[in-house]
Amino acid sequence: MRKTDGMTDTALVLGSGGVTGGAWETGILHGLAKSGVDLSAADLIIGSSAGAMVGAQLASGLLGLPELYELQLADPQDITGGKLGMLTLLRYAGAVLSARTPEAYGRKLGRIAQDARLGVTAEQRRAAIEGRLLSPEWPGRPLIVTAVDATTGELHTFDKDSGVSLADAVTASSAVPAVWPVARIDGRSWIDGGVHSTANAQLAAGYGRVVVIAPSASGNKAIASPGSQAAALAANGARVEVITPDAAAKKAFGRNPLDPSCRAAAARAGLAQSAAHTEAVAAVLSS
């Protein structure tokens, strides 16, 4: 990934984590900004799944972080919830155990996604995503949205030059296998960008300062954790800070990260947790 020139080479990575994860990310960002560490000015925003929505809203510049935070506290009646059933979770676990690479894992989840019978259509899901975007247009500033090819399992990135609409890109990035429909773009099928890894922080390679906000810190033998990706960036000379949920945030998330009723609690937990990371993030951003 090409970095910007000079001293303003900062990348903000927003990971996957469902409705509650996105709310928590917004709370973290708002709290940091209140303390004088405003990440909304990052030179590159990379978003996966929930992070794609948060990144698109942030990069639009149409609302500030205080307003974006207040949106997370509002009645979530406009948000349709989802849930990973026990059978689906078992199939996910089986895919992890039998996959050795993120691409193999992506192919297995892609098959699960394409075989799933769901109560919502792809068109309905896209309309719901588009309704949450502050603008249907790609922002003028650099924003990368991730998705996984449901057939090959390979990670792909969309941006304003990809020829794909922002709504289509975020819908693809948020297509949780067996919860939301597979997204179709230009004859190809796409699933959640968080399938490749929960953060996809490797896409920030080349940037000197990287802040990773990841609602899920997990990794396994098939997919890399945000921490391991951050370590690789640091080994190549970047200054990196990774923020993952503390105990209070995990409790606020509840058992189902796709439950909109937990959104406000997750946002408040992010705001409360942000204070513990202000100094470290400020150090990363300092010249």
Short mmCIF file of C-alpha atoms in Angstrom, two decimals:
data_model
loop_
_atom_site.label_atom_id
_atom_site.label_comp_id
_atom_site.label_asym_id
_atom_site.label_seq_id
_atom_site.Cartn_x
_atom_site.Cartn_y
_atom_site.Cartn_z
CA MET A 1 0.00 0.00 0.00
CA ARG A 2 1.49 3.36 -1.05
CA LYS A 3 2.00 5.76 1.80
CA THR A 4 1.73 9.51 1.63
CA ASP A 5 4.85 11.66 1.62
CA GLY A 6 6.13 13.69 4.55
CA MET A 7 5.23 13.38 8.20
CA THR A 8 1.49 12.87 7.82
CA ASP A 9 1.62 9.20 6.84
CA THR A 10 -1.03 7.96 9.27
CA ALA A 11 -3.35 5.01 8.68
CA LEU A 12 -6.43 4.24 10.76
CA VAL A 13 -7.55 0.62 10.68
CA LEU A 14 -11.12 -0.18 11.77
CA GLY A 15 -11.85 -3.87 12.22
CA SER A 16 -14.88 -6.12 12.07
CA GLY A 17 -17.18 -6.77 15.01
CA GLY A 18 -20.86 -6.40 14.19
CA VAL A 19 -23.24 -3.69 15.36
CA THR A 20 -21.72 -3.55 18.82
CA GLY A 21 -18.18 -3.48 17.47
CA GLY A 22 -18.92 -0.53 15.23
CA ALA A 23 -20.53 1.35 18.11
CA TRP A 24 -17.52 0.64 20.34
CA GLU A 25 -15.14 1.88 17.60
CA THR A 26 -17.14 5.11 17.37
CA GLY A 27 -16.96 5.52 21.14
CA ILE A 28 -13.20 4.99 21.13
CA LEU A 29 -12.73 7.54 18.33
CA HIS A 30 -14.97 10.08 20.03
CA GLY A 31 -13.21 9.70 23.36
CA LEU A 32 -9.76 10.05 21.82
CA ALA A 33 -10.83 13.19 19.97
CA LYS A 34 -12.27 14.70 23.17
CA SER A 35 -8.84 14.20 24.71
CA GLY A 36 -7.12 15.97 21.81
CA VAL A 37 -6.20 12.93 19.70
CA ASP A 38 -8.38 13.19 16.62
CA LEU A 39 -7.97 10.26 14.24
CA SER A 40 -10.55 11.56 11.77
CA ALA A 41 -7.69 13.34 9.99
CA ALA A 42 -5.82 10.11 9.18
CA ASP A 43 -4.36 9.97 5.67
CA LEU A 44 -5.87 6.55 5.03
CA ILE A 45 -8.84 4.77 6.58
CA ILE A 46 -9.11 0.99 6.16
CA GLY A 47 -12.45 -0.55 7.11
CA SER A 48 -13.61 -4.14 7.33
CA SER A 49 -17.25 -5.10 7.95
CA ALA A 50 -18.48 -2.92 10.83
CA GLY A 51 -15.30 -0.91 10.40
CA ALA A 52 -16.23 -0.25 6.78
CA MET A 53 -19.44 1.48 7.86
CA VAL A 54 -17.69 3.46 10.60
CA GLY A 55 -14.90 4.38 8.18
CA ALA A 56 -17.32 5.51 5.48
CA GLN A 57 -19.27 7.65 7.94
CA LEU A 58 -16.07 9.16 9.36
CA ALA A 59 -14.44 9.81 5.98
CA SER A 60 -17.56 11.50 4.61
CA GLY A 61 -16.86 14.52 6.82
CA LEU A 62 -20.59 15.23 6.94
CA LEU A 63 -20.81 14.65 10.70
CA GLY A 64 -18.22 15.13 13.40
CA LEU A 65 -17.35 12.49 15.97
CA PRO A 66 -19.71 13.92 18.61
CA GLU A 67 -22.62 13.54 16.17
CA LEU A 68 -21.52 10.08 15.04
CA TYR A 69 -21.32 9.03 18.67
CA GLU A 70 -24.81 10.36 19.37
CA LEU A 71 -26.12 8.28 16.46
CA GLN A 72 -24.92 5.17 18.30
CA LEU A 73 -26.95 6.16 21.37
CA ALA A 74 -30.17 6.65 19.42
CA ASP A 75 -32.98 4.10 19.35
CA PRO A 76 -31.71 1.38 16.97
CA GLN A 77 -35.15 0.66 15.54
CA ASP A 78 -33.75 1.36 12.06
CA ILE A 79 -31.15 -1.42 12.44
CA THR A 80 -32.06 -5.01 11.63
CA GLY A 81 -30.29 -7.43 13.92
CA GLY A 82 -28.86 -10.83 13.06
CA LYS A 83 -27.60 -13.88 14.86
CA LEU A 84 -25.18 -16.71 14.23
CA GLY A 85 -27.03 -19.89 15.13
CA MET A 86 -25.37 -22.83 16.86
CA LEU A 87 -25.23 -24.91 13.66
CA THR A 88 -23.59 -22.05 11.79
CA LEU A 89 -21.06 -21.53 14.57
CA LEU A 90 -20.19 -25.22 14.42
CA ARG A 91 -19.68 -24.94 10.66
CA TYR A 92 -17.46 -21.91 11.23
CA ALA A 93 -15.41 -23.90 13.75
CA GLY A 94 -15.10 -26.78 11.32
CA ALA A 95 -13.88 -24.40 8.63
CA VAL A 96 -11.19 -23.03 10.95
CA LEU A 97 -10.00 -26.50 11.92
CA SER A 98 -9.71 -27.66 8.33
CA ALA A 99 -8.16 -24.51 6.83
CA ARG A 100 -4.51 -23.55 6.89
CA THR A 101 -4.70 -20.19 5.13
CA PRO A 102 -7.14 -17.27 5.20
CA GLU A 103 -7.98 -18.01 1.56
CA ALA A 104 -8.92 -21.61 2.36
CA TYR A 105 -11.01 -20.38 5.27
CA GLY A 106 -12.65 -17.81 3.00
CA ARG A 107 -13.55 -20.46 0.43
CA LYS A 108 -15.16 -22.64 3.09
CA LEU A 109 -17.18 -19.76 4.53
CA GLY A 110 -18.04 -18.69 1.02
CA ARG A 111 -19.67 -22.06 0.40
CA ILE A 112 -21.52 -21.81 3.70
CA ALA A 113 -22.74 -18.35 2.73
CA GLN A 114 -23.90 -19.36 -0.74
CA ASP A 115 -25.76 -22.40 0.58
CA ALA A 116 -27.57 -20.48 3.32
CA ARG A 117 -31.31 -19.86 3.16
CA LEU A 118 -32.06 -16.48 4.66
CA GLY A 119 -35.12 -14.40 5.37
CA VAL A 120 -33.69 -11.25 3.79
CA THR A 121 -32.80 -10.62 0.15
CA ALA A 122 -29.58 -9.13 -1.15
CA GLU A 123 -31.54 -6.10 -2.35
CA GLN A 124 -33.06 -5.54 1.09
CA ARG A 125 -29.68 -5.82 2.76
CA ARG A 126 -28.09 -3.35 0.34
CA ALA A 127 -30.93 -0.88 0.92
CA ALA A 128 -30.40 -1.14 4.68
CA ILE A 129 -26.68 -0.44 4.32
CA GLU A 130 -27.25 2.46 1.95
CA GLY A 131 -29.71 3.95 4.41
CA ARG A 132 -27.05 4.08 7.12
CA LEU A 133 -24.41 5.74 4.93
CA LEU A 134 -24.27 9.50 5.31
CA SER A 135 -23.61 9.89 1.60
CA PRO A 136 -23.94 7.50 -1.35
CA GLU A 137 -20.72 8.88 -2.80
CA TRP A 138 -17.18 7.81 -2.03
CA PRO A 139 -15.42 10.45 0.07
CA GLY A 140 -12.72 12.53 -1.56
CA ARG A 141 -10.16 11.33 0.98
CA PRO A 142 -8.58 7.85 0.87
CA LEU A 143 -10.87 5.10 2.15
CA ILE A 144 -10.34 1.37 1.57
CA VAL A 145 -13.14 -1.14 2.13
CA THR A 146 -12.35 -4.86 2.27
CA ALA A 147 -14.33 -7.89 1.13
CA VAL A 148 -13.59 -11.56 0.47
CA ASP A 149 -14.32 -13.33 -2.82
CA ALA A 150 -16.78 -16.06 -1.87
CA THR A 151 -15.41 -18.40 -4.55
CA THR A 152 -11.64 -17.95 -4.27
CA GLY A 153 -11.46 -16.86 -0.63
CA GLU A 154 -9.12 -14.03 -1.58
CA LEU A 155 -9.14 -10.62 0.07
CA HIS A 156 -10.07 -7.70 -2.18
CA THR A 157 -10.16 -3.96 -1.61
CA PHE A 158 -12.55 -1.36 -2.97
CA ASP A 159 -11.95 2.38 -3.15
CA LYS A 160 -13.24 5.39 -5.05
CA ASP A 161 -11.31 4.31 -8.16
CA SER A 162 -12.59 0.71 -8.17
CA GLY A 163 -15.72 1.46 -10.21
CA VAL A 164 -17.88 0.01 -7.43
CA SER A 165 -20.39 2.15 -5.52
CA LEU A 166 -19.77 2.84 -1.85
CA ALA A 167 -23.04 1.13 -0.92
CA ASP A 168 -22.08 -2.01 -2.82
CA ALA A 169 -18.59 -2.04 -1.26
CA VAL A 170 -19.83 -1.66 2.32
CA THR A 171 -22.60 -4.21 1.73
CA ALA A 172 -20.03 -6.72 0.49
CA SER A 173 -17.69 -5.98 3.38
CA SER A 174 -20.55 -6.53 5.85
CA ALA A 175 -21.95 -9.75 4.33
CA VAL A 176 -21.52 -12.01 7.37
CA PRO A 177 -21.71 -15.59 6.03
CA ALA A 178 -25.04 -17.34 6.76
CA VAL A 179 -26.41 -14.18 8.43
CA TRP A 180 -26.61 -11.73 5.52
CA PRO A 181 -26.88 -12.54 1.81
CA VAL A 182 -23.82 -12.89 -0.37
CA ALA A 183 -23.24 -9.60 -2.18
CA ARG A 184 -23.10 -9.68 -5.97
CA ILE A 185 -20.89 -7.17 -7.77
CA ASP A 186 -19.99 -7.43 -11.46
CA GLY A 187 -20.88 -11.11 -11.57
CA ARG A 188 -18.79 -12.04 -8.53
CA SER A 189 -19.95 -13.07 -5.07
CA TRP A 190 -18.55 -11.38 -1.97
CA ILE A 191 -18.61 -12.00 1.76
CA ASP A 192 -17.51 -10.16 4.88
CA GLY A 193 -14.04 -8.59 4.81
CA GLY A 194 -13.50 -9.74 8.39
CA VAL A 195 -13.36 -13.33 7.17
CA HIS A 196 -9.78 -12.78 5.99
CA SER A 197 -8.81 -11.30 9.35
CA THR A 198 -10.62 -9.26 11.94
CA ALA A 199 -8.57 -6.14 11.20
CA ASN A 200 -6.70 -6.53 7.88
CA ALA A 201 -4.05 -4.23 9.31
CA GLN A 202 -1.51 -5.58 6.81
CA LEU A 203 -3.07 -3.20 4.29
CA ALA A 204 -1.45 -0.32 6.19
CA ALA A 205 2.03 -1.49 5.15
CA GLY A 206 4.14 1.48 4.12
CA TYR A 207 2.52 3.92 6.53
CA GLY A 208 4.74 5.18 9.32
CA ARG A 209 2.02 5.62 11.93
CA VAL A 210 -0.80 3.13 12.32
CA VAL A 211 -3.65 2.95 14.82
CA VAL A 212 -5.67 -0.26 14.79
CA ILE A 213 -9.07 -0.30 16.50
CA ALA A 214 -10.26 -3.91 16.47
CA PRO A 215 -13.45 -5.09 18.21
CA SER A 216 -12.13 -8.64 17.96
CA ALA A 217 -8.57 -9.46 18.99
CA SER A 218 -8.83 -13.07 17.87
CA GLY A 219 -6.73 -15.02 15.42
CA ASN A 220 -6.06 -18.67 14.76
CA LYS A 221 -3.96 -20.94 12.58
CA ALA A 222 -5.84 -19.76 9.49
CA ILE A 223 -6.22 -16.02 10.07
CA ALA A 224 -3.86 -13.50 11.65
CA SER A 225 -4.79 -11.58 14.78
CA PRO A 226 -4.63 -7.77 14.87
CA GLY A 227 -1.73 -8.07 17.29
CA SER A 228 0.36 -10.23 14.96
CA GLN A 229 -0.37 -7.95 12.02
CA ALA A 230 0.63 -4.93 14.09
CA ALA A 231 3.86 -6.66 15.13
CA ALA A 232 4.72 -7.21 11.46
CA LEU A 233 4.11 -3.53 10.70
CA ALA A 234 6.26 -2.51 13.67
CA ALA A 235 9.04 -4.85 12.53
CA ASN A 236 9.12 -2.86 9.30
CA GLY A 237 9.54 0.44 11.10
CA ALA A 238 6.00 1.65 11.72
CA ARG A 239 4.80 3.04 15.02
CA VAL A 240 1.67 1.09 15.87
CA GLU A 241 -0.97 1.09 18.58
CA VAL A 242 -3.64 -1.62 18.75
CA ILE A 243 -6.83 -1.05 20.71
CA THR A 244 -9.02 -4.05 21.51
CA PRO A 245 -11.99 -4.29 23.91
CA ASP A 246 -11.37 -4.34 27.64
CA ALA A 247 -13.44 -6.46 30.02
CA ALA A 248 -16.15 -3.81 30.41
CA ALA A 249 -16.52 -3.46 26.65
CA LYS A 250 -16.79 -7.21 26.15
CA LYS A 251 -19.54 -7.30 28.75
CA ALA A 252 -21.35 -4.45 26.99
CA PHE A 253 -21.20 -6.32 23.68
CA GLY A 254 -23.25 -9.16 25.12
CA ARG A 255 -23.29 -12.58 23.56
CA ASN A 256 -24.41 -11.47 20.13
CA PRO A 257 -22.38 -8.73 18.38
CA LEU A 258 -25.19 -8.36 15.84
CA ASP A 259 -27.77 -7.32 18.43
CA PRO A 260 -28.69 -3.64 17.96
CA SER A 261 -30.12 -3.41 21.48
CA CYS A 262 -26.53 -3.50 22.82
CA ARG A 263 -25.32 -0.72 20.52
CA ALA A 264 -25.58 2.19 22.98
CA ALA A 265 -23.89 0.27 25.80
CA ALA A 266 -21.04 -0.68 23.47
CA ALA A 267 -20.58 2.93 22.38
CA ARG A 268 -20.45 4.11 26.00
CA ALA A 269 -17.95 1.38 26.80
CA GLY A 270 -15.73 2.57 23.95
CA LEU A 271 -15.91 6.14 25.19
CA ALA A 272 -14.97 5.03 28.71
CA GLN A 273 -12.11 2.84 27.49
CA SER A 274 -10.59 5.52 25.27
CA ALA A 275 -8.94 7.30 28.19
CA ALA A 276 -6.66 4.32 28.76
CA HIS A 277 -5.24 4.67 25.23
CA THR A 278 -4.97 8.42 24.73
CA GLU A 279 -1.33 8.68 25.74
CA ALA A 280 -0.21 5.71 23.63
CA VAL A 281 -2.08 6.89 20.52
CA ALA A 282 -0.72 10.41 20.97
CA ALA A 283 2.80 8.97 21.11
CA VAL A 284 2.24 7.09 17.83
CA LEU A 285 1.01 10.23 16.12
CA SER A 286 3.73 12.51 17.47
CA SER A 287 6.50 13.53 15.09
#
